[in-house]
Amino acid sequence: MTIVTVVEMPEFQRRARAIISDDERMELIGLKARNPMSGVSIGGGVRKFRFARAGSGKSGGYRVIHVFSPQDGTPVILITVFAKNEKANLSKAETE
């Protein structure tokens, strides 16, 4: 199994500090490093990944927006994170 580098953008770091524990953040980074293609494509190389909140399932957990392009060897870039109860999906403007 190949481990991929994971980079946290400032927006992701800011949002993660507000809603995710350090242990959950490290678990998330480990999951993305081991399985960078997980989640669903929302276009343009951007993916949405559901991550279970402690004491809750994936459906009530967090949404992580990230970019990964296996063809060019770039790292997984974590763009932002939000709780599903904040927002279920990104708007069209946010995905562009």
Tab-separated table of N, CA and C in Angstrom:
chain	number	residue	atom	x	y	z
A	1	MET	N	0.843	-1.172	0.000
A	1	MET	CA	0.000	0.000	0.000
A	1	MET	C	0.894	1.242	0.000
A	2	THR	N	0.604	2.160	-0.896
A	2	THR	CA	1.343	3.410	-0.983
A	2	THR	C	0.701	4.449	-0.073
A	3	ILE	N	1.531	5.142	0.684
A	3	ILE	CA	1.060	6.233	1.536
A	3	ILE	C	1.322	7.535	0.790
A	4	VAL	N	0.301	8.369	0.692
A	4	VAL	CA	0.384	9.632	-0.031
A	4	VAL	C	0.527	10.775	0.976
A	5	THR	N	1.309	11.768	0.628
A	5	THR	CA	1.443	12.965	1.464
A	5	THR	C	0.118	13.703	1.514
A	6	VAL	N	-0.226	14.225	2.677
A	6	VAL	CA	-1.456	14.998	2.859
A	6	VAL	C	-1.070	16.404	3.301
A	7	VAL	N	-1.610	17.406	2.602
A	7	VAL	CA	-1.346	18.812	2.909
A	7	VAL	C	-2.645	19.461	3.369
A	8	GLU	N	-2.579	20.185	4.474
A	8	GLU	CA	-3.749	20.894	4.997
A	8	GLU	C	-3.662	22.370	4.599
A	9	MET	N	-4.644	22.836	3.856
A	9	MET	CA	-4.702	24.258	3.511
A	9	MET	C	-5.133	25.059	4.742
A	10	PRO	N	-4.803	26.358	4.799
A	10	PRO	CA	-5.174	27.177	5.960
A	10	PRO	C	-6.667	27.137	6.290
A	11	GLU	N	-7.525	27.141	5.277
A	11	GLU	CA	-8.973	27.075	5.513
A	11	GLU	C	-9.341	25.773	6.217
A	12	PHE	N	-8.763	24.662	5.766
A	12	PHE	CA	-9.020	23.378	6.422
A	12	PHE	C	-8.548	23.422	7.873
A	13	GLN	N	-7.346	23.921	8.109
A	13	GLN	CA	-6.811	23.983	9.471
A	13	GLN	C	-7.709	24.816	10.382
A	14	ARG	N	-8.144	25.954	9.901
A	14	ARG	CA	-9.003	26.842	10.691
A	14	ARG	C	-10.313	26.155	11.044
A	15	ARG	N	-10.962	25.568	10.038
A	15	ARG	CA	-12.252	24.905	10.255
A	15	ARG	C	-12.088	23.661	11.133
A	16	ALA	N	-11.030	22.893	10.903
A	16	ALA	CA	-10.802	21.674	11.686
A	16	ALA	C	-10.607	22.007	13.163
A	17	ARG	N	-9.844	23.057	13.454
A	17	ARG	CA	-9.644	23.454	14.855
A	17	ARG	C	-10.967	23.764	15.535
A	18	ALA	N	-11.917	24.292	14.769
A	18	ALA	CA	-13.203	24.701	15.335
A	18	ALA	C	-14.155	23.529	15.580
A	19	ILE	N	-14.059	22.452	14.777
A	19	ILE	CA	-15.100	21.417	14.867
A	19	ILE	C	-14.605	19.994	15.087
A	20	ILE	N	-13.311	19.732	14.928
A	20	ILE	CA	-12.791	18.365	15.014
A	20	ILE	C	-11.723	18.296	16.107
A	21	SER	N	-11.740	17.218	16.868
A	21	SER	CA	-10.687	17.026	17.870
A	21	SER	C	-9.366	16.712	17.159
A	22	ASP	N	-8.256	16.907	17.858
A	22	ASP	CA	-6.949	16.588	17.274
A	22	ASP	C	-6.852	15.113	16.902
A	23	ASP	N	-7.419	14.241	17.740
A	23	ASP	CA	-7.393	12.801	17.437
A	23	ASP	C	-8.175	12.491	16.162
A	24	GLU	N	-9.351	13.115	16.004
A	24	GLU	CA	-10.146	12.904	14.783
A	24	GLU	C	-9.398	13.435	13.563
A	25	ARG	N	-8.756	14.594	13.710
A	25	ARG	CA	-8.003	15.179	12.596
A	25	ARG	C	-6.872	14.251	12.165
A	26	MET	N	-6.145	13.689	13.115
A	26	MET	CA	-5.054	12.779	12.778
A	26	MET	C	-5.584	11.493	12.142
A	27	GLU	N	-6.718	11.005	12.621
A	27	GLU	CA	-7.341	9.824	12.013
A	27	GLU	C	-7.738	10.116	10.568
A	28	LEU	N	-8.331	11.274	10.334
A	28	LEU	CA	-8.732	11.688	8.992
A	28	LEU	C	-7.523	11.766	8.064
A	29	ILE	N	-6.453	12.387	8.516
A	29	ILE	CA	-5.245	12.512	7.697
A	29	ILE	C	-4.689	11.128	7.366
A	30	GLY	N	-4.677	10.229	8.335
A	30	GLY	CA	-4.213	8.864	8.084
A	30	GLY	C	-5.065	8.138	7.059
A	31	LEU	N	-6.383	8.296	7.166
A	31	LEU	CA	-7.294	7.669	6.196
A	31	LEU	C	-7.040	8.188	4.785
A	32	LYS	N	-6.885	9.508	4.644
A	32	LYS	CA	-6.663	10.088	3.310
A	32	LYS	C	-5.293	9.692	2.765
A	33	ALA	N	-4.291	9.572	3.626
A	33	ALA	CA	-2.955	9.172	3.180
A	33	ALA	C	-2.967	7.748	2.635
A	34	ARG	N	-3.763	6.881	3.255
A	34	ARG	CA	-3.827	5.477	2.828
A	34	ARG	C	-4.805	5.241	1.685
A	35	ASN	N	-5.807	6.087	1.560
A	35	ASN	CA	-6.837	5.898	0.537
A	35	ASN	C	-7.237	7.252	-0.060
A	36	PRO	N	-6.351	7.858	-0.841
A	36	PRO	CA	-6.601	9.212	-1.344
A	36	PRO	C	-7.771	9.330	-2.318
A	37	MET	N	-8.189	8.234	-2.930
A	37	MET	CA	-9.291	8.299	-3.892
A	37	MET	C	-10.650	8.093	-3.235
A	38	SER	N	-10.684	7.927	-1.923
A	38	SER	CA	-11.969	7.726	-1.251
A	38	SER	C	-12.819	8.984	-1.375
A	39	GLY	N	-14.114	8.794	-1.304
A	39	GLY	CA	-15.050	9.901	-1.485
A	39	GLY	C	-15.590	9.913	-2.899
A	40	VAL	N	-16.406	10.914	-3.181
A	40	VAL	CA	-17.008	11.023	-4.515
A	40	VAL	C	-16.468	12.252	-5.227
A	41	SER	N	-16.310	12.131	-6.527
A	41	SER	CA	-15.850	13.258	-7.333
A	41	SER	C	-16.971	14.281	-7.458
A	42	ILE	N	-16.625	15.546	-7.248
A	42	ILE	CA	-17.603	16.613	-7.466
A	42	ILE	C	-17.136	17.526	-8.597
A	43	GLY	N	-16.176	17.023	-9.388
A	43	GLY	CA	-15.725	17.710	-10.590
A	43	GLY	C	-14.393	18.423	-10.421
A	44	GLY	N	-13.654	18.508	-11.518
A	44	GLY	CA	-12.399	19.248	-11.545
A	44	GLY	C	-11.315	18.703	-10.629
A	45	GLY	N	-11.345	17.405	-10.357
A	45	GLY	CA	-10.353	16.807	-9.468
A	45	GLY	C	-10.677	16.966	-7.991
A	46	VAL	N	-11.793	17.635	-7.699
A	46	VAL	CA	-12.215	17.860	-6.315
A	46	VAL	C	-13.080	16.689	-5.869
A	47	ARG	N	-12.860	16.244	-4.637
A	47	ARG	CA	-13.605	15.118	-4.090
A	47	ARG	C	-14.233	15.510	-2.762
A	48	LYS	N	-15.369	14.883	-2.438
A	48	LYS	CA	-16.031	15.067	-1.147
A	48	LYS	C	-15.997	13.729	-0.427
A	49	PHE	N	-15.479	13.757	0.780
A	49	PHE	CA	-15.287	12.556	1.585
A	49	PHE	C	-16.096	12.687	2.869
A	50	ARG	N	-16.875	11.655	3.186
A	50	ARG	CA	-17.641	11.650	4.441
A	50	ARG	C	-16.797	10.995	5.524
A	51	PHE	N	-16.714	11.655	6.663
A	51	PHE	CA	-15.906	11.179	7.777
A	51	PHE	C	-16.773	11.138	9.024
A	52	ALA	N	-16.840	9.978	9.665
A	52	ALA	CA	-17.718	9.800	10.826
A	52	ALA	C	-17.252	10.634	12.014
A	53	ARG	N	-18.197	11.284	12.648
A	53	ARG	CA	-17.940	12.030	13.879
A	53	ARG	C	-17.906	11.026	15.027
A	54	ALA	N	-17.083	11.258	16.033
A	54	ALA	CA	-17.026	10.372	17.201
A	54	ALA	C	-18.423	10.250	17.803
A	55	GLY	N	-18.873	9.017	17.998
A	55	GLY	CA	-20.194	8.772	18.566
A	55	GLY	C	-21.325	8.899	17.569
A	56	SER	N	-20.994	8.991	16.292
A	56	SER	CA	-21.997	9.171	15.239
A	56	SER	C	-21.518	8.423	14.003
A	57	GLY	N	-22.396	8.191	13.066
A	57	GLY	CA	-22.013	7.534	11.821
A	57	GLY	C	-21.583	8.541	10.772
A	58	LYS	N	-21.215	8.038	9.597
A	58	LYS	CA	-20.799	8.913	8.499
A	58	LYS	C	-21.896	9.874	8.076
A	59	SER	N	-23.142	9.399	8.085
A	59	SER	CA	-24.222	10.242	7.572
A	59	SER	C	-24.427	11.490	8.419
A	60	GLY	N	-24.068	11.451	9.694
A	60	GLY	CA	-24.214	12.626	10.543
A	60	GLY	C	-22.883	13.268	10.858
A	61	GLY	N	-21.848	12.884	10.160
A	61	GLY	CA	-20.497	13.331	10.483
A	61	GLY	C	-20.043	14.554	9.727
A	62	TYR	N	-18.801	14.520	9.311
A	62	TYR	CA	-18.153	15.646	8.646
A	62	TYR	C	-18.054	15.405	7.144
A	63	ARG	N	-17.948	16.488	6.406
A	63	ARG	CA	-17.672	16.439	4.978
A	63	ARG	C	-16.318	17.109	4.767
A	64	VAL	N	-15.430	16.417	4.084
A	64	VAL	CA	-14.094	16.933	3.826
A	64	VAL	C	-13.957	17.132	2.326
A	65	ILE	N	-13.589	18.322	1.922
A	65	ILE	CA	-13.378	18.624	0.509
A	65	ILE	C	-11.872	18.613	0.267
A	66	HIS	N	-11.460	17.813	-0.716
A	66	HIS	CA	-10.036	17.696	-1.000
A	66	HIS	C	-9.792	17.515	-2.493
A	67	VAL	N	-8.538	17.714	-2.876
A	67	VAL	CA	-8.113	17.544	-4.264
A	67	VAL	C	-7.036	16.469	-4.278
A	68	PHE	N	-7.130	15.587	-5.272
A	68	PHE	CA	-6.084	14.590	-5.468
A	68	PHE	C	-6.064	14.193	-6.927
A	69	SER	N	-4.868	14.183	-7.506
A	69	SER	CA	-4.701	13.778	-8.895
A	69	SER	C	-3.588	12.735	-8.957
A	70	PRO	N	-3.952	11.459	-9.013
A	70	PRO	CA	-2.923	10.416	-8.985
A	70	PRO	C	-1.998	10.440	-10.200
A	71	GLN	N	-2.438	11.025	-11.295
A	71	GLN	CA	-1.627	11.032	-12.515
A	71	GLN	C	-0.355	11.865	-12.366
A	72	ASP	N	-0.412	12.961	-11.607
A	72	ASP	CA	0.765	13.827	-11.539
A	72	ASP	C	1.537	13.723	-10.225
A	73	GLY	N	1.164	12.784	-9.370
A	73	GLY	CA	1.921	12.542	-8.149
A	73	GLY	C	1.813	13.619	-7.085
A	74	THR	N	0.809	14.472	-7.185
A	74	THR	CA	0.643	15.518	-6.179
A	74	THR	C	0.086	14.932	-4.887
A	75	PRO	N	0.263	15.648	-3.778
A	75	PRO	CA	-0.300	15.163	-2.515
A	75	PRO	C	-1.811	15.355	-2.477
A	76	VAL	N	-2.444	14.743	-1.490
A	76	VAL	CA	-3.843	15.037	-1.190
A	76	VAL	C	-3.847	16.427	-0.567
A	77	ILE	N	-4.688	17.308	-1.070
A	77	ILE	CA	-4.782	18.663	-0.528
A	77	ILE	C	-6.144	18.811	0.125
A	78	LEU	N	-6.141	18.919	1.457
A	78	LEU	CA	-7.377	19.097	2.216
A	78	LEU	C	-7.757	20.571	2.158
A	79	ILE	N	-8.917	20.862	1.557
A	79	ILE	CA	-9.328	22.244	1.321
A	79	ILE	C	-10.162	22.789	2.470
A	80	THR	N	-11.210	22.067	2.844
A	80	THR	CA	-12.069	22.513	3.939
A	80	THR	C	-12.791	21.323	4.545
A	81	VAL	N	-13.418	21.560	5.671
A	81	VAL	CA	-14.210	20.544	6.361
A	81	VAL	C	-15.410	21.247	6.969
A	82	PHE	N	-16.534	20.552	6.981
A	82	PHE	CA	-17.722	21.100	7.635
A	82	PHE	C	-18.566	19.952	8.155
A	83	ALA	N	-19.349	20.237	9.182
A	83	ALA	CA	-20.263	19.240	9.726
A	83	ALA	C	-21.493	19.193	8.844
A	84	LYS	N	-22.059	18.011	8.686
A	84	LYS	CA	-23.234	17.883	7.830
A	84	LYS	C	-24.371	18.759	8.324
A	85	ASN	N	-24.488	18.940	9.650
A	85	ASN	CA	-25.579	19.780	10.147
A	85	ASN	C	-25.360	21.261	9.836
A	86	GLU	N	-24.148	21.656	9.432
A	86	GLU	CA	-23.878	23.025	8.978
A	86	GLU	C	-24.324	23.204	7.531
A	87	LYS	N	-23.990	22.198	6.721
A	87	LYS	CA	-24.201	22.289	5.282
A	87	LYS	C	-24.127	20.883	4.725
A	88	ALA	N	-25.107	20.484	3.945
A	88	ALA	CA	-25.097	19.127	3.386
A	88	ALA	C	-24.204	19.033	2.154
A	89	ASN	N	-24.203	20.074	1.333
A	89	ASN	CA	-23.440	20.066	0.088
A	89	ASN	C	-22.874	21.443	-0.187
A	90	LEU	N	-21.910	21.491	-1.094
A	90	LEU	CA	-21.367	22.766	-1.538
A	90	LEU	C	-22.264	23.352	-2.614
A	91	SER	N	-22.292	24.668	-2.682
A	91	SER	CA	-23.034	25.320	-3.758
A	91	SER	C	-22.227	25.202	-5.049
A	92	LYS	N	-22.860	25.468	-6.174
A	92	LYS	CA	-22.164	25.427	-7.461
A	92	LYS	C	-21.001	26.417	-7.468
A	93	ALA	N	-21.204	27.601	-6.909
A	93	ALA	CA	-20.144	28.613	-6.860
A	93	ALA	C	-18.948	28.127	-6.044
A	94	GLU	N	-19.190	27.391	-4.968
A	94	GLU	CA	-18.103	26.902	-4.127
A	94	GLU	C	-17.289	25.817	-4.811
A	95	THR	N	-17.864	25.103	-5.744
A	95	THR	CA	-17.129	24.038	-6.427
A	95	THR	C	-16.333	24.552	-7.613
A	96	GLU	N	-16.518	25.786	-7.985
A	96	GLU	CA	-15.799	26.333	-9.151
A	96	GLU	C	-14.579	27.108	-8.767
